[in-house]
Amino acid sequence: MDVSSTGIQEPFDLIRLSLSERVFVKLRGDREMTGILHAYDGHMNLILSDVEETIMIVSEGEQQATVNVAKRKMDMLFVRGDGVILVSPPSRT
Amino acid sequence: MDESPPPPDVQSPPPPPPSHTGSPTDFLKGVVGKKVIVRLNSGVDYRGILSCLDGYMNIALEQTEEHVEGKITNRYGDAFIRGNNVLYISAAEEL
């Protein structure tokens, strides 16, 4: 099998190479999280541990919108795939 | 058998589209490894080098910049974008 310089032939290879690593996940509803990736499937359902979720709460003021940030931590989490927008592995340099 | 030509009122098939444009698949094959702009349904743009993509239009990008309303809001070395969020993929350099 010919492997290019990055060793990626399909997008899921990027996820496969990130197993057991801390990944950044961008979700619908102005949510982001980082966590250790334990498992995934073709829907991009994810199992993450040691998770920190960041929720951007936008409130429309009279003059300008203000963004409040809420954070919370979870030990173990199942993320349903349809909420996933983007997954970024740790930089491999 | 009567081998006369068809009557003139029979509609001829429409002319083929201009050649050399290629199919959407040809475009996507041609754009792998090039700089692209991926716009999501939310209006967010991702600019980077297209590593690869699959039949769901899941996308792997390298050296990715996230642009919201014209401003860079994030950078990712690699990024996997779930295909259902994709509005379009635009070539950002000569093919």
JSON list of C-alpha atoms in Angstrom, two decimals:
[
{"chain": "A", "resi": 1, "resn": "MET", "atom": "CA", "xyz": [0.00, 0.00, 0.00]},
{"chain": "A", "resi": 2, "resn": "ASP", "atom": "CA", "xyz": [1.40, 3.34, -1.02]},
{"chain": "A", "resi": 3, "resn": "VAL", "atom": "CA", "xyz": [1.54, 5.63, 1.96]},
{"chain": "A", "resi": 4, "resn": "SER", "atom": "CA", "xyz": [1.86, 9.36, 1.34]},
{"chain": "A", "resi": 5, "resn": "SER", "atom": "CA", "xyz": [3.99, 11.58, 3.53]},
{"chain": "A", "resi": 6, "resn": "THR", "atom": "CA", "xyz": [1.16, 11.95, 6.02]},
{"chain": "A", "resi": 7, "resn": "GLY", "atom": "CA", "xyz": [0.05, 8.32, 5.83]},
{"chain": "A", "resi": 8, "resn": "ILE", "atom": "CA", "xyz": [-3.59, 9.31, 5.43]},
{"chain": "A", "resi": 9, "resn": "GLN", "atom": "CA", "xyz": [-5.74, 7.78, 2.70]},
{"chain": "A", "resi": 10, "resn": "GLU", "atom": "CA", "xyz": [-9.17, 8.55, 4.07]},
{"chain": "A", "resi": 11, "resn": "PRO", "atom": "CA", "xyz": [-10.43, 11.09, 6.59]},
{"chain": "A", "resi": 12, "resn": "PHE", "atom": "CA", "xyz": [-11.08, 8.47, 9.27]},
{"chain": "A", "resi": 13, "resn": "ASP", "atom": "CA", "xyz": [-7.34, 7.64, 9.29]},
{"chain": "A", "resi": 14, "resn": "LEU", "atom": "CA", "xyz": [-6.88, 10.99, 11.00]},
{"chain": "A", "resi": 15, "resn": "ILE", "atom": "CA", "xyz": [-9.17, 9.83, 13.81]},
{"chain": "A", "resi": 16, "resn": "ARG", "atom": "CA", "xyz": [-7.67, 6.35, 13.97]},
{"chain": "A", "resi": 17, "resn": "LEU", "atom": "CA", "xyz": [-4.20, 7.85, 14.46]},
{"chain": "A", "resi": 18, "resn": "SER", "atom": "CA", "xyz": [-5.57, 9.94, 17.35]},
{"chain": "A", "resi": 19, "resn": "LEU", "atom": "CA", "xyz": [-6.76, 7.03, 19.49]},
{"chain": "A", "resi": 20, "resn": "SER", "atom": "CA", "xyz": [-5.50, 7.35, 23.08]},
{"chain": "A", "resi": 21, "resn": "GLU", "atom": "CA", "xyz": [-4.55, 10.97, 22.37]},
{"chain": "A", "resi": 22, "resn": "ARG", "atom": "CA", "xyz": [-6.17, 14.20, 23.52]},
{"chain": "A", "resi": 23, "resn": "VAL", "atom": "CA", "xyz": [-8.37, 15.58, 20.77]},
{"chain": "A", "resi": 24, "resn": "PHE", "atom": "CA", "xyz": [-10.26, 18.81, 20.27]},
{"chain": "A", "resi": 25, "resn": "VAL", "atom": "CA", "xyz": [-13.89, 18.40, 19.21]},
{"chain": "A", "resi": 26, "resn": "LYS", "atom": "CA", "xyz": [-16.14, 21.16, 17.90]},
{"chain": "A", "resi": 27, "resn": "LEU", "atom": "CA", "xyz": [-19.84, 20.44, 18.32]},
{"chain": "A", "resi": 28, "resn": "ARG", "atom": "CA", "xyz": [-23.16, 21.91, 17.30]},
{"chain": "A", "resi": 29, "resn": "GLY", "atom": "CA", "xyz": [-24.70, 24.37, 19.72]},
{"chain": "A", "resi": 30, "resn": "ASP", "atom": "CA", "xyz": [-21.52, 26.43, 20.29]},
{"chain": "A", "resi": 31, "resn": "ARG", "atom": "CA", "xyz": [-19.82, 23.69, 22.25]},
{"chain": "A", "resi": 32, "resn": "GLU", "atom": "CA", "xyz": [-16.24, 22.55, 22.20]},
{"chain": "A", "resi": 33, "resn": "MET", "atom": "CA", "xyz": [-14.45, 19.89, 24.20]},
{"chain": "A", "resi": 34, "resn": "THR", "atom": "CA", "xyz": [-11.12, 18.24, 24.64]},
{"chain": "A", "resi": 35, "resn": "GLY", "atom": "CA", "xyz": [-10.67, 14.71, 25.87]},
{"chain": "A", "resi": 36, "resn": "ILE", "atom": "CA", "xyz": [-8.75, 11.48, 25.46]},
{"chain": "A", "resi": 37, "resn": "LEU", "atom": "CA", "xyz": [-10.17, 9.56, 22.52]},
{"chain": "A", "resi": 38, "resn": "HIS", "atom": "CA", "xyz": [-10.92, 5.95, 23.42]},
{"chain": "A", "resi": 39, "resn": "ALA", "atom": "CA", "xyz": [-13.20, 4.82, 20.60]},
{"chain": "A", "resi": 40, "resn": "TYR", "atom": "CA", "xyz": [-15.13, 6.01, 17.58]},
{"chain": "A", "resi": 41, "resn": "ASP", "atom": "CA", "xyz": [-17.28, 4.58, 14.81]},
{"chain": "A", "resi": 42, "resn": "GLY", "atom": "CA", "xyz": [-18.41, 5.48, 11.32]},
{"chain": "A", "resi": 43, "resn": "HIS", "atom": "CA", "xyz": [-21.04, 7.91, 12.65]},
{"chain": "A", "resi": 44, "resn": "MET", "atom": "CA", "xyz": [-18.29, 9.70, 14.56]},
{"chain": "A", "resi": 45, "resn": "ASN", "atom": "CA", "xyz": [-19.86, 8.61, 17.81]},
{"chain": "A", "resi": 46, "resn": "LEU", "atom": "CA", "xyz": [-17.01, 9.14, 20.25]},
{"chain": "A", "resi": 47, "resn": "ILE", "atom": "CA", "xyz": [-15.95, 7.83, 23.63]},
{"chain": "A", "resi": 48, "resn": "LEU", "atom": "CA", "xyz": [-13.88, 10.43, 25.45]},
{"chain": "A", "resi": 49, "resn": "SER", "atom": "CA", "xyz": [-12.40, 10.46, 28.93]},
{"chain": "A", "resi": 50, "resn": "ASP", "atom": "CA", "xyz": [-11.04, 13.26, 31.10]},
{"chain": "A", "resi": 51, "resn": "VAL", "atom": "CA", "xyz": [-13.25, 15.69, 29.21]},
{"chain": "A", "resi": 52, "resn": "GLU", "atom": "CA", "xyz": [-13.47, 19.44, 29.53]},
{"chain": "A", "resi": 53, "resn": "GLU", "atom": "CA", "xyz": [-16.45, 20.94, 27.75]},
{"chain": "A", "resi": 54, "resn": "THR", "atom": "CA", "xyz": [-16.60, 24.64, 26.89]},
{"chain": "A", "resi": 55, "resn": "ILE", "atom": "CA", "xyz": [-20.01, 26.15, 26.16]},
{"chain": "A", "resi": 56, "resn": "MET", "atom": "CA", "xyz": [-20.23, 29.57, 24.52]},
{"chain": "A", "resi": 57, "resn": "ILE", "atom": "CA", "xyz": [-23.38, 31.33, 25.69]},
{"chain": "A", "resi": 58, "resn": "VAL", "atom": "CA", "xyz": [-24.19, 34.32, 23.48]},
{"chain": "A", "resi": 59, "resn": "SER", "atom": "CA", "xyz": [-26.62, 36.82, 24.95]},
{"chain": "A", "resi": 60, "resn": "GLU", "atom": "CA", "xyz": [-27.86, 39.63, 22.71]},
{"chain": "A", "resi": 61, "resn": "GLY", "atom": "CA", "xyz": [-27.56, 42.92, 24.58]},
{"chain": "A", "resi": 62, "resn": "GLU", "atom": "CA", "xyz": [-28.96, 46.33, 23.62]},
{"chain": "A", "resi": 63, "resn": "GLN", "atom": "CA", "xyz": [-25.72, 47.48, 22.01]},
{"chain": "A", "resi": 64, "resn": "GLN", "atom": "CA", "xyz": [-23.69, 44.35, 21.47]},
{"chain": "A", "resi": 65, "resn": "ALA", "atom": "CA", "xyz": [-23.80, 40.64, 21.97]},
{"chain": "A", "resi": 66, "resn": "THR", "atom": "CA", "xyz": [-21.82, 39.34, 24.91]},
{"chain": "A", "resi": 67, "resn": "VAL", "atom": "CA", "xyz": [-20.34, 35.88, 25.05]},
{"chain": "A", "resi": 68, "resn": "ASN", "atom": "CA", "xyz": [-20.17, 34.04, 28.32]},
{"chain": "A", "resi": 69, "resn": "VAL", "atom": "CA", "xyz": [-18.17, 30.86, 28.61]},
{"chain": "A", "resi": 70, "resn": "ALA", "atom": "CA", "xyz": [-19.16, 27.96, 30.81]},
{"chain": "A", "resi": 71, "resn": "LYS", "atom": "CA", "xyz": [-16.89, 25.02, 31.44]},
{"chain": "A", "resi": 72, "resn": "ARG", "atom": "CA", "xyz": [-17.48, 21.65, 32.98]},
{"chain": "A", "resi": 73, "resn": "LYS", "atom": "CA", "xyz": [-15.55, 18.44, 33.38]},
{"chain": "A", "resi": 74, "resn": "MET", "atom": "CA", "xyz": [-16.63, 14.86, 32.92]},
{"chain": "A", "resi": 75, "resn": "ASP", "atom": "CA", "xyz": [-14.71, 11.64, 33.55]},
{"chain": "A", "resi": 76, "resn": "MET", "atom": "CA", "xyz": [-16.17, 9.61, 30.73]},
{"chain": "A", "resi": 77, "resn": "LEU", "atom": "CA", "xyz": [-18.44, 10.66, 27.90]},
{"chain": "A", "resi": 78, "resn": "PHE", "atom": "CA", "xyz": [-20.27, 9.25, 24.91]},
{"chain": "A", "resi": 79, "resn": "VAL", "atom": "CA", "xyz": [-20.71, 11.87, 22.17]},
{"chain": "A", "resi": 80, "resn": "ARG", "atom": "CA", "xyz": [-23.39, 11.19, 19.57]},
{"chain": "A", "resi": 81, "resn": "GLY", "atom": "CA", "xyz": [-21.85, 11.51, 16.11]},
{"chain": "A", "resi": 82, "resn": "ASP", "atom": "CA", "xyz": [-24.42, 13.81, 14.55]},
{"chain": "A", "resi": 83, "resn": "GLY", "atom": "CA", "xyz": [-23.41, 16.64, 16.87]},
{"chain": "A", "resi": 84, "resn": "VAL", "atom": "CA", "xyz": [-19.80, 16.58, 15.71]},
{"chain": "A", "resi": 85, "resn": "ILE", "atom": "CA", "xyz": [-18.59, 19.33, 13.37]},
{"chain": "A", "resi": 86, "resn": "LEU", "atom": "CA", "xyz": [-14.82, 19.00, 13.58]},
{"chain": "A", "resi": 87, "resn": "VAL", "atom": "CA", "xyz": [-12.24, 16.82, 15.29]},
{"chain": "A", "resi": 88, "resn": "SER", "atom": "CA", "xyz": [-8.64, 17.93, 15.52]},
{"chain": "A", "resi": 89, "resn": "PRO", "atom": "CA", "xyz": [-5.94, 15.56, 16.71]},
{"chain": "A", "resi": 90, "resn": "PRO", "atom": "CA", "xyz": [-2.93, 16.77, 18.68]},
{"chain": "A", "resi": 91, "resn": "SER", "atom": "CA", "xyz": [-0.37, 18.25, 16.32]},
{"chain": "A", "resi": 92, "resn": "ARG", "atom": "CA", "xyz": [2.00, 15.55, 15.10]},
{"chain": "A", "resi": 93, "resn": "THR", "atom": "CA", "xyz": [5.25, 17.26, 14.28]},
{"chain": "B", "resi": 1, "resn": "MET", "atom": "CA", "xyz": [-38.16, -1.97, -44.24]},
{"chain": "B", "resi": 2, "resn": "ASP", "atom": "CA", "xyz": [-38.48, 1.76, -44.72]},
{"chain": "B", "resi": 3, "resn": "GLU", "atom": "CA", "xyz": [-35.09, 3.31, -44.00]},
{"chain": "B", "resi": 4, "resn": "SER", "atom": "CA", "xyz": [-36.18, 6.94, -44.48]},
{"chain": "B", "resi": 5, "resn": "PRO", "atom": "CA", "xyz": [-34.71, 9.50, -42.03]},
{"chain": "B", "resi": 6, "resn": "PRO", "atom": "CA", "xyz": [-36.84, 10.38, -38.99]},
{"chain": "B", "resi": 7, "resn": "PRO", "atom": "CA", "xyz": [-39.39, 13.13, -39.45]},
{"chain": "B", "resi": 8, "resn": "PRO", "atom": "CA", "xyz": [-37.98, 16.61, -38.72]},
{"chain": "B", "resi": 9, "resn": "ASP", "atom": "CA", "xyz": [-40.32, 17.30, -35.80]},
{"chain": "B", "resi": 10, "resn": "VAL", "atom": "CA", "xyz": [-38.62, 14.63, -33.66]},
{"chain": "B", "resi": 11, "resn": "GLN", "atom": "CA", "xyz": [-36.62, 16.47, -31.01]},
{"chain": "B", "resi": 12, "resn": "SER", "atom": "CA", "xyz": [-32.92, 15.85, -31.25]},
{"chain": "B", "resi": 13, "resn": "PRO", "atom": "CA", "xyz": [-31.24, 15.10, -27.91]},
{"chain": "B", "resi": 14, "resn": "PRO", "atom": "CA", "xyz": [-29.82, 18.16, -26.17]},
{"chain": "B", "resi": 15, "resn": "PRO", "atom": "CA", "xyz": [-26.21, 18.89, -27.05]},
{"chain": "B", "resi": 16, "resn": "PRO", "atom": "CA", "xyz": [-23.71, 17.50, -24.55]},
{"chain": "B", "resi": 17, "resn": "PRO", "atom": "CA", "xyz": [-22.46, 20.00, -22.03]},
{"chain": "B", "resi": 18, "resn": "PRO", "atom": "CA", "xyz": [-19.18, 21.69, -22.93]},
{"chain": "B", "resi": 19, "resn": "SER", "atom": "CA", "xyz": [-16.39, 19.18, -22.63]},
{"chain": "B", "resi": 20, "resn": "HIS", "atom": "CA", "xyz": [-13.33, 19.54, -20.37]},
{"chain": "B", "resi": 21, "resn": "THR", "atom": "CA", "xyz": [-15.40, 20.68, -17.38]},
{"chain": "B", "resi": 22, "resn": "GLY", "atom": "CA", "xyz": [-15.49, 17.21, -15.83]},
{"chain": "B", "resi": 23, "resn": "SER", "atom": "CA", "xyz": [-17.79, 15.79, -13.22]},
{"chain": "B", "resi": 24, "resn": "PRO", "atom": "CA", "xyz": [-17.97, 16.80, -9.55]},
{"chain": "B", "resi": 25, "resn": "THR", "atom": "CA", "xyz": [-15.93, 13.69, -8.77]},
{"chain": "B", "resi": 26, "resn": "ASP", "atom": "CA", "xyz": [-13.26, 14.81, -11.24]},
{"chain": "B", "resi": 27, "resn": "PHE", "atom": "CA", "xyz": [-13.14, 18.18, -9.52]},
{"chain": "B", "resi": 28, "resn": "LEU", "atom": "CA", "xyz": [-12.71, 16.60, -6.10]},
{"chain": "B", "resi": 29, "resn": "LYS", "atom": "CA", "xyz": [-9.99, 14.26, -7.37]},
{"chain": "B", "resi": 30, "resn": "GLY", "atom": "CA", "xyz": [-8.20, 17.22, -8.90]},
{"chain": "B", "resi": 31, "resn": "VAL", "atom": "CA", "xyz": [-8.35, 19.34, -5.76]},
{"chain": "B", "resi": 32, "resn": "VAL", "atom": "CA", "xyz": [-6.81, 16.79, -3.35]},
{"chain": "B", "resi": 33, "resn": "GLY", "atom": "CA", "xyz": [-3.46, 18.08, -2.17]},
{"chain": "B", "resi": 34, "resn": "LYS", "atom": "CA", "xyz": [-4.38, 21.67, -3.08]},
{"chain": "B", "resi": 35, "resn": "LYS", "atom": "CA", "xyz": [-5.40, 24.66, -0.97]},
{"chain": "B", "resi": 36, "resn": "VAL", "atom": "CA", "xyz": [-9.16, 24.76, -0.53]},
{"chain": "B", "resi": 37, "resn": "ILE", "atom": "CA", "xyz": [-11.83, 26.71, 1.27]},
{"chain": "B", "resi": 38, "resn": "VAL", "atom": "CA", "xyz": [-14.46, 24.54, 2.93]},
{"chain": "B", "resi": 39, "resn": "ARG", "atom": "CA", "xyz": [-17.60, 26.39, 3.92]},
{"chain": "B", "resi": 40, "resn": "LEU", "atom": "CA", "xyz": [-19.96, 24.84, 6.44]},
{"chain": "B", "resi": 41, "resn": "ASN", "atom": "CA", "xyz": [-23.69, 25.36, 6.68]},
{"chain": "B", "resi": 42, "resn": "SER", "atom": "CA", "xyz": [-23.06, 27.55, 9.73]},
{"chain": "B", "resi": 43, "resn": "GLY", "atom": "CA", "xyz": [-21.11, 30.01, 7.52]},
{"chain": "B", "resi": 44, "resn": "VAL", "atom": "CA", "xyz": [-17.75, 29.17, 9.06]},
{"chain": "B", "resi": 45, "resn": "ASP", "atom": "CA", "xyz": [-14.89, 28.73, 6.58]},
{"chain": "B", "resi": 46, "resn": "TYR", "atom": "CA", "xyz": [-11.94, 26.36, 6.88]},
{"chain": "B", "resi": 47, "resn": "ARG", "atom": "CA", "xyz": [-8.93, 27.12, 4.69]},
{"chain": "B", "resi": 48, "resn": "GLY", "atom": "CA", "xyz": [-6.24, 24.50, 4.36]},
{"chain": "B", "resi": 49, "resn": "ILE", "atom": "CA", "xyz": [-4.71, 21.79, 2.24]},
{"chain": "B", "resi": 50, "resn": "LEU", "atom": "CA", "xyz": [-7.14, 19.03, 1.37]},
{"chain": "B", "resi": 51, "resn": "SER", "atom": "CA", "xyz": [-5.57, 15.73, 2.49]},
{"chain": "B", "resi": 52, "resn": "CYS", "atom": "CA", "xyz": [-8.43, 13.51, 1.45]},
{"chain": "B", "resi": 53, "resn": "LEU", "atom": "CA", "xyz": [-12.16, 13.05, 1.53]},
{"chain": "B", "resi": 54, "resn": "ASP", "atom": "CA", "xyz": [-14.64, 10.17, 1.39]},
{"chain": "B", "resi": 55, "resn": "GLY", "atom": "CA", "xyz": [-18.09, 9.40, 0.03]},
{"chain": "B", "resi": 56, "resn": "TYR", "atom": "CA", "xyz": [-19.84, 11.13, 2.93]},
{"chain": "B", "resi": 57, "resn": "MET", "atom": "CA", "xyz": [-17.76, 14.21, 2.12]},
{"chain": "B", "resi": 58, "resn": "ASN", "atom": "CA", "xyz": [-15.96, 13.83, 5.42]},
{"chain": "B", "resi": 59, "resn": "ILE", "atom": "CA", "xyz": [-12.82, 15.89, 4.93]},
{"chain": "B", "resi": 60, "resn": "ALA", "atom": "CA", "xyz": [-9.28, 15.79, 6.26]},
{"chain": "B", "resi": 61, "resn": "LEU", "atom": "CA", "xyz": [-7.49, 19.15, 6.09]},
{"chain": "B", "resi": 62, "resn": "GLU", "atom": "CA", "xyz": [-3.89, 20.11, 6.91]},
{"chain": "B", "resi": 63, "resn": "GLN", "atom": "CA", "xyz": [-2.61, 23.50, 8.07]},
{"chain": "B", "resi": 64, "resn": "THR", "atom": "CA", "xyz": [-6.15, 24.60, 8.66]},
{"chain": "B", "resi": 65, "resn": "GLU", "atom": "CA", "xyz": [-7.30, 28.10, 9.51]},
{"chain": "B", "resi": 66, "resn": "GLU", "atom": "CA", "xyz": [-10.82, 28.64, 10.83]},
{"chain": "B", "resi": 67, "resn": "HIS", "atom": "CA", "xyz": [-12.36, 31.88, 9.57]},
{"chain": "B", "resi": 68, "resn": "VAL", "atom": "CA", "xyz": [-15.49, 33.42, 11.06]},
{"chain": "B", "resi": 69, "resn": "GLU", "atom": "CA", "xyz": [-16.74, 36.63, 9.47]},
{"chain": "B", "resi": 70, "resn": "GLY", "atom": "CA", "xyz": [-13.36, 37.18, 7.81]},
{"chain": "B", "resi": 71, "resn": "LYS", "atom": "CA", "xyz": [-11.27, 36.77, 10.96]},
{"chain": "B", "resi": 72, "resn": "ILE", "atom": "CA", "xyz": [-9.06, 33.84, 11.84]},
{"chain": "B", "resi": 73, "resn": "THR", "atom": "CA", "xyz": [-10.49, 32.27, 14.98]},
{"chain": "B", "resi": 74, "resn": "ASN", "atom": "CA", "xyz": [-8.47, 29.06, 15.22]},
{"chain": "B", "resi": 75, "resn": "ARG", "atom": "CA", "xyz": [-5.65, 27.06, 13.65]},
{"chain": "B", "resi": 76, "resn": "TYR", "atom": "CA", "xyz": [-5.38, 23.30, 13.47]},
{"chain": "B", "resi": 77, "resn": "GLY", "atom": "CA", "xyz": [-2.47, 21.19, 12.23]},
{"chain": "B", "resi": 78, "resn": "ASP", "atom": "CA", "xyz": [-4.94, 18.57, 11.09]},
{"chain": "B", "resi": 79, "resn": "ALA", "atom": "CA", "xyz": [-8.69, 18.67, 11.10]},
{"chain": "B", "resi": 80, "resn": "PHE", "atom": "CA", "xyz": [-11.42, 16.15, 10.40]},
{"chain": "B", "resi": 81, "resn": "ILE", "atom": "CA", "xyz": [-14.66, 17.77, 9.26]},
{"chain": "B", "resi": 82, "resn": "ARG", "atom": "CA", "xyz": [-17.83, 15.66, 9.38]},
{"chain": "B", "resi": 83, "resn": "GLY", "atom": "CA", "xyz": [-19.35, 15.67, 5.90]},
{"chain": "B", "resi": 84, "resn": "ASN", "atom": "CA", "xyz": [-22.91, 16.59, 6.82]},
{"chain": "B", "resi": 85, "resn": "ASN", "atom": "CA", "xyz": [-21.76, 20.09, 7.80]},
{"chain": "B", "resi": 86, "resn": "VAL", "atom": "CA", "xyz": [-20.20, 20.88, 4.40]},
{"chain": "B", "resi": 87, "resn": "LEU", "atom": "CA", "xyz": [-21.85, 23.49, 2.17]},
{"chain": "B", "resi": 88, "resn": "TYR", "atom": "CA", "xyz": [-19.14, 23.71, -0.47]},
{"chain": "B", "resi": 89, "resn": "ILE", "atom": "CA", "xyz": [-15.49, 23.07, -1.27]},
{"chain": "B", "resi": 90, "resn": "SER", "atom": "CA", "xyz": [-13.80, 25.81, -3.23]},
{"chain": "B", "resi": 91, "resn": "ALA", "atom": "CA", "xyz": [-10.40, 25.54, -4.92]},
{"chain": "B", "resi": 92, "resn": "ALA", "atom": "CA", "xyz": [-8.18, 28.28, -3.50]},
{"chain": "B", "resi": 93, "resn": "GLU", "atom": "CA", "xyz": [-5.34, 27.84, -6.01]},
{"chain": "B", "resi": 94, "resn": "GLU", "atom": "CA", "xyz": [-4.93, 26.97, -9.68]},
{"chain": "B", "resi": 95, "resn": "LEU", "atom": "CA", "xyz": [-5.85, 23.37, -10.47]}
]
